């Protein structure tokens, strides 16, 4: 949920290209997303420019990453639309459930529209398997941490990575199989960092 100049904007995509730093505050207040998803807590994210002036403010839902991991383990749909996602890592997930280092992790339904990701090291989706159907990351913002989709597999359906905002991160889509269907990176902003799509395979559909 994006709030700027006292205007609440649930559906539009706003590109904040020049934020230099950010502030995070976690509140013990439940959050209900525009789509009706309830999160146990609310997180506020303020983006600031190089002059330390506020340029954008977001209110988002928040749940423990371990709760998200438990849902993955139970093969449940993962809906992180309008969520603050902290330290998402399938590498940590595998350790938590004593899986092999590169074992495939199934994500039967996954959506993170307008989510904000913040990781100490890596937002890690490596060796994920997304089932057939649409996968939606539209409007995601990555505050910290590299972005790793190495060797992920997508089923048939549209993959939406449009309007991403990545200030500083290495982005790894090497070895990804995108399956059939549109794969959109429309109007995404990747600033500092390496971008790796080596050996990525795109199926039939628009790119």
mmCIF file of C-alpha atoms in Angstrom:
data_model
loop_
_atom_site.group_PDB
_atom_site.id
_atom_site.type_symbol
_atom_site.label_atom_id
_atom_site.label_comp_id
_atom_site.label_asym_id
_atom_site.label_seq_id
_atom_site.Cartn_x
_atom_site.Cartn_y
_atom_site.Cartn_z
ATOM 1 C CA UNK A 1 0.000 0.000 0.000
ATOM 2 C CA UNK A 2 1.645 3.208 -1.221
ATOM 3 C CA UNK A 3 0.914 6.505 0.497
ATOM 4 C CA UNK A 4 2.462 9.682 -0.899
ATOM 5 C CA UNK A 5 1.423 13.299 -0.367
ATOM 6 C CA UNK A 6 -1.529 11.961 1.651
ATOM 7 C CA UNK A 7 -2.822 10.054 -1.376
ATOM 8 C CA UNK A 8 -3.407 6.319 -1.011
ATOM 9 C CA UNK A 9 -2.699 4.431 -4.190
ATOM 10 C CA UNK A 10 -3.581 0.734 -4.230
ATOM 11 C CA UNK A 11 -3.432 -0.193 -7.883
ATOM 12 C CA UNK A 12 -1.088 2.226 -9.642
ATOM 13 C CA UNK A 13 2.619 1.565 -9.983
ATOM 14 C CA UNK A 14 4.928 4.326 -8.760
ATOM 15 C CA UNK A 15 8.564 4.362 -9.792
ATOM 16 C CA UNK A 16 10.881 5.819 -7.146
ATOM 17 C CA UNK A 17 14.181 5.875 -8.995
ATOM 18 C CA UNK A 18 16.378 7.972 -6.742
ATOM 19 C CA UNK A 19 16.026 6.699 -3.199
ATOM 20 C CA UNK A 20 19.346 6.552 -1.360
ATOM 21 C CA UNK A 21 18.333 4.951 1.919
ATOM 22 C CA UNK A 22 15.264 3.841 3.833
ATOM 23 C CA UNK A 23 13.657 3.513 7.255
ATOM 24 C CA UNK A 24 11.719 0.492 8.547
ATOM 25 C CA UNK A 25 9.260 0.423 11.452
ATOM 26 C CA UNK A 26 7.397 -2.695 12.610
ATOM 27 C CA UNK A 27 4.042 -2.144 14.299
ATOM 28 C CA UNK A 28 1.974 -4.579 16.344
ATOM 29 C CA UNK A 29 -1.094 -3.768 14.290
ATOM 30 C CA UNK A 30 -2.764 -6.231 11.877
ATOM 31 C CA UNK A 31 -2.678 -5.287 8.212
ATOM 32 C CA UNK A 32 -5.323 -6.067 5.609
ATOM 33 C CA UNK A 33 -4.123 -5.820 2.024
ATOM 34 C CA UNK A 34 -6.227 -4.268 -0.765
ATOM 35 C CA UNK A 35 -6.991 -7.855 -1.828
ATOM 36 C CA UNK A 36 -8.292 -8.785 1.623
ATOM 37 C CA UNK A 37 -5.262 -10.792 2.831
ATOM 38 C CA UNK A 38 -4.716 -10.354 6.588
ATOM 39 C CA UNK A 39 -1.199 -10.180 8.044
ATOM 40 C CA UNK A 40 -0.513 -10.258 11.806
ATOM 41 C CA UNK A 41 1.610 -7.090 11.756
ATOM 42 C CA UNK A 42 2.152 -3.887 9.798
ATOM 43 C CA UNK A 43 5.480 -2.536 8.565
ATOM 44 C CA UNK A 44 6.058 1.020 7.387
ATOM 45 C CA UNK A 45 8.801 1.713 4.853
ATOM 46 C CA UNK A 46 10.015 5.234 4.171
ATOM 47 C CA UNK A 47 12.309 5.902 1.226
ATOM 48 C CA UNK A 48 14.678 8.857 1.442
ATOM 49 C CA UNK A 49 16.780 10.657 -1.161
ATOM 50 C CA UNK A 50 20.461 11.592 -0.863
ATOM 51 C CA UNK A 51 19.471 14.727 1.069
ATOM 52 C CA UNK A 52 17.739 12.532 3.674
ATOM 53 C CA UNK A 53 14.330 13.809 2.583
ATOM 54 C CA UNK A 54 11.283 11.520 2.545
ATOM 55 C CA UNK A 55 10.192 10.733 -1.014
ATOM 56 C CA UNK A 56 7.853 7.763 -0.509
ATOM 57 C CA UNK A 57 6.017 6.002 2.298
ATOM 58 C CA UNK A 58 4.508 2.506 2.268
ATOM 59 C CA UNK A 59 2.364 0.527 4.680
ATOM 60 C CA UNK A 60 2.667 -3.232 4.185
ATOM 61 C CA UNK A 61 1.716 -6.517 5.755
ATOM 62 C CA UNK A 62 4.292 -8.514 7.678
ATOM 63 C CA UNK A 63 4.579 -12.091 8.850
ATOM 64 C CA UNK A 64 7.557 -14.019 10.167
ATOM 65 C CA UNK A 65 9.658 -15.524 7.382
ATOM 66 C CA UNK A 66 9.504 -18.817 9.288
ATOM 67 C CA UNK A 67 5.721 -18.762 8.928
ATOM 68 C CA UNK A 68 6.233 -18.353 5.172
ATOM 69 C CA UNK A 69 8.692 -21.265 5.172
ATOM 70 C CA UNK A 70 6.164 -23.436 6.997
ATOM 71 C CA UNK A 71 3.545 -22.714 4.336
ATOM 72 C CA UNK A 72 6.052 -23.666 1.639
ATOM 73 C CA UNK A 73 6.815 -26.902 3.490
ATOM 74 C CA UNK A 74 3.097 -27.677 3.608
ATOM 75 C CA UNK A 75 2.854 -26.955 -0.140
ATOM 76 C CA UNK A 76 0.397 -24.121 0.409
ATOM 77 C CA UNK A 77 -0.078 -21.123 -1.907
ATOM 78 C CA UNK A 78 2.163 -18.181 -1.037
ATOM 79 C CA UNK A 79 0.563 -14.752 -1.338
ATOM 80 C CA UNK A 80 2.936 -11.927 -0.415
ATOM 81 C CA UNK A 81 1.109 -9.168 -2.262
ATOM 82 C CA UNK A 82 1.610 -5.841 -0.458
ATOM 83 C CA UNK A 83 3.954 -7.516 2.044
ATOM 84 C CA UNK A 84 7.282 -6.591 3.593
ATOM 85 C CA UNK A 85 9.434 -9.676 3.006
ATOM 86 C CA UNK A 86 12.494 -9.972 5.216
ATOM 87 C CA UNK A 87 15.376 -12.347 4.452
ATOM 88 C CA UNK A 88 13.571 -14.669 2.057
ATOM 89 C CA UNK A 89 16.025 -17.455 1.264
ATOM 90 C CA UNK A 90 15.391 -20.946 -0.053
ATOM 91 C CA UNK A 91 18.958 -21.724 1.019
ATOM 92 C CA UNK A 92 17.920 -21.100 4.636
ATOM 93 C CA UNK A 93 14.643 -22.962 4.033
ATOM 94 C CA UNK A 94 16.562 -26.071 2.949
ATOM 95 C CA UNK A 95 18.740 -25.923 6.042
ATOM 96 C CA UNK A 96 15.687 -25.465 8.252
ATOM 97 C CA UNK A 97 14.035 -28.623 6.867
ATOM 98 C CA UNK A 98 17.307 -30.564 6.420
ATOM 99 C CA UNK A 99 17.074 -30.771 2.638
ATOM 100 C CA UNK A 100 19.905 -31.199 0.167
ATOM 101 C CA UNK A 101 21.731 -27.997 -0.801
ATOM 102 C CA UNK A 102 20.305 -27.830 -4.324
ATOM 103 C CA UNK A 103 17.078 -29.748 -3.856
ATOM 104 C CA UNK A 104 14.077 -28.405 -5.749
ATOM 105 C CA UNK A 105 11.580 -26.421 -3.674
ATOM 106 C CA UNK A 106 8.046 -26.457 -5.043
ATOM 107 C CA UNK A 107 6.067 -23.216 -5.044
ATOM 108 C CA UNK A 108 2.637 -24.243 -6.385
ATOM 109 C CA UNK A 109 1.144 -20.715 -6.369
ATOM 110 C CA UNK A 110 3.284 -17.649 -5.763
ATOM 111 C CA UNK A 111 2.520 -13.950 -5.891
ATOM 112 C CA UNK A 112 4.410 -10.955 -4.506
ATOM 113 C CA UNK A 113 2.824 -7.967 -6.220
ATOM 114 C CA UNK A 114 3.970 -4.639 -4.779
ATOM 115 C CA UNK A 115 6.013 -6.440 -2.129
ATOM 116 C CA UNK A 116 9.151 -4.912 -0.655
ATOM 117 C CA UNK A 117 12.078 -7.312 -0.156
ATOM 118 C CA UNK A 118 14.898 -6.668 2.293
ATOM 119 C CA UNK A 119 17.673 -9.221 2.879
ATOM 120 C CA UNK A 120 20.997 -9.188 4.676
ATOM 121 C CA UNK A 121 22.689 -11.106 1.862
ATOM 122 C CA UNK A 122 20.445 -12.606 -0.815
ATOM 123 C CA UNK A 123 16.778 -12.780 -1.781
ATOM 124 C CA UNK A 124 17.195 -16.408 -2.760
ATOM 125 C CA UNK A 125 14.779 -18.257 -5.065
ATOM 126 C CA UNK A 126 17.433 -20.614 -6.448
ATOM 127 C CA UNK A 127 16.219 -24.036 -7.655
ATOM 128 C CA UNK A 128 12.606 -23.070 -7.020
ATOM 129 C CA UNK A 129 9.935 -24.841 -9.063
ATOM 130 C CA UNK A 130 6.941 -22.654 -9.886
ATOM 131 C CA UNK A 131 4.004 -24.729 -11.094
ATOM 132 C CA UNK A 132 1.895 -23.928 -14.153
ATOM 133 C CA UNK A 133 -0.002 -20.695 -13.788
ATOM 134 C CA UNK A 134 0.866 -17.031 -13.542
ATOM 135 C CA UNK A 135 3.687 -15.851 -11.251
ATOM 136 C CA UNK A 136 3.454 -12.199 -10.311
ATOM 137 C CA UNK A 137 6.196 -9.963 -8.891
ATOM 138 C CA UNK A 138 4.869 -6.738 -10.430
ATOM 139 C CA UNK A 139 6.019 -3.561 -8.706
ATOM 140 C CA UNK A 140 8.382 -5.296 -6.272
ATOM 141 C CA UNK A 141 11.058 -3.179 -4.614
ATOM 142 C CA UNK A 142 14.355 -4.677 -3.453
ATOM 143 C CA UNK A 143 15.950 -2.600 -0.711
ATOM 144 C CA UNK A 144 18.912 -4.809 0.182
ATOM 145 C CA UNK A 145 20.462 -8.082 -0.894
ATOM 146 C CA UNK A 146 21.246 -9.740 -4.185
ATOM 147 C CA UNK A 147 18.487 -11.399 -6.215
ATOM 148 C CA UNK A 148 19.055 -15.062 -6.999
ATOM 149 C CA UNK A 149 16.774 -17.121 -9.254
ATOM 150 C CA UNK A 150 19.604 -19.415 -10.380
ATOM 151 C CA UNK A 151 18.246 -22.622 -11.974
ATOM 152 C CA UNK A 152 14.653 -21.836 -11.073
ATOM 153 C CA UNK A 153 11.977 -23.503 -13.226
ATOM 154 C CA UNK A 154 8.710 -21.839 -14.187
ATOM 155 C CA UNK A 155 5.746 -23.716 -15.547
ATOM 156 C CA UNK A 156 3.545 -22.490 -18.372
ATOM 157 C CA UNK A 157 1.869 -19.165 -17.703
ATOM 158 C CA UNK A 158 2.763 -15.490 -17.537
ATOM 159 C CA UNK A 159 5.733 -14.350 -15.465
ATOM 160 C CA UNK A 160 5.465 -10.707 -14.402
ATOM 161 C CA UNK A 161 8.652 -8.957 -13.258
ATOM 162 C CA UNK A 162 7.551 -5.549 -14.537
ATOM 163 C CA UNK A 163 8.106 -2.282 -12.675
ATOM 164 C CA UNK A 164 10.787 -3.715 -10.394
ATOM 165 C CA UNK A 165 12.938 -1.231 -8.535
ATOM 166 C CA UNK A 166 16.412 -2.507 -7.700
ATOM 167 C CA UNK A 167 18.806 0.121 -6.404
ATOM 168 C CA UNK A 168 21.916 -1.983 -5.873
ATOM 169 C CA UNK A 169 22.101 -5.759 -6.318
ATOM 170 C CA UNK A 170 23.558 -8.521 -8.420
ATOM 171 C CA UNK A 171 20.697 -10.185 -10.304
ATOM 172 C CA UNK A 172 21.075 -13.855 -11.243
ATOM 173 C CA UNK A 173 18.626 -15.517 -13.636
ATOM 174 C CA UNK A 174 21.269 -17.920 -14.992
ATOM 175 C CA UNK A 175 20.026 -21.359 -15.939
ATOM 176 C CA UNK A 176 16.387 -20.370 -15.475
ATOM 177 C CA UNK A 177 13.717 -22.166 -17.494
ATOM 178 C CA UNK A 178 10.895 -19.668 -18.021
ATOM 179 C CA UNK A 179 8.436 -22.112 -19.598
ATOM 180 C CA UNK A 180 5.816 -20.995 -22.112
ATOM 181 C CA UNK A 181 3.977 -17.734 -21.678
ATOM 182 C CA UNK A 182 4.880 -14.073 -21.454
ATOM 183 C CA UNK A 183 7.914 -13.078 -19.374
ATOM 184 C CA UNK A 184 7.735 -9.348 -18.756
ATOM 185 C CA UNK A 185 10.405 -7.065 -17.322
ATOM 186 C CA UNK A 186 8.610 -3.959 -18.605
ATOM 187 C CA UNK A 187 9.815 -0.671 -17.086
ATOM 188 C CA UNK A 188 11.916 -2.410 -14.435
ATOM 189 C CA UNK A 189 14.831 -0.387 -13.090
ATOM 190 C CA UNK A 190 18.084 -2.242 -12.400
ATOM 191 C CA UNK A 191 20.748 0.222 -11.285
ATOM 192 C CA UNK A 192 24.072 -0.905 -9.795
ATOM 193 C CA UNK A 193 25.105 -4.556 -9.953
ATOM 194 C CA UNK A 194 25.701 -7.402 -12.404
ATOM 195 C CA UNK A 195 22.854 -8.922 -14.406
ATOM 196 C CA UNK A 196 23.253 -12.573 -15.370
ATOM 197 C CA UNK A 197 20.874 -14.399 -17.733
ATOM 198 C CA UNK A 198 23.435 -16.934 -18.972
ATOM 199 C CA UNK A 199 21.840 -20.179 -20.225
ATOM 200 C CA UNK A 200 18.342 -18.927 -19.410
ATOM 201 C CA UNK A 201 15.709 -20.606 -21.604
ATOM 202 C CA UNK A 202 12.582 -18.761 -22.711
ATOM 203 C CA UNK A 203 9.679 -20.752 -24.111
ATOM 204 C CA UNK A 204 6.970 -19.612 -26.471
ATOM 205 C CA UNK A 205 5.528 -16.220 -25.638
ATOM 206 C CA UNK A 206 6.372 -12.529 -25.513
ATOM 207 C CA UNK A 207 9.448 -11.270 -23.662
#
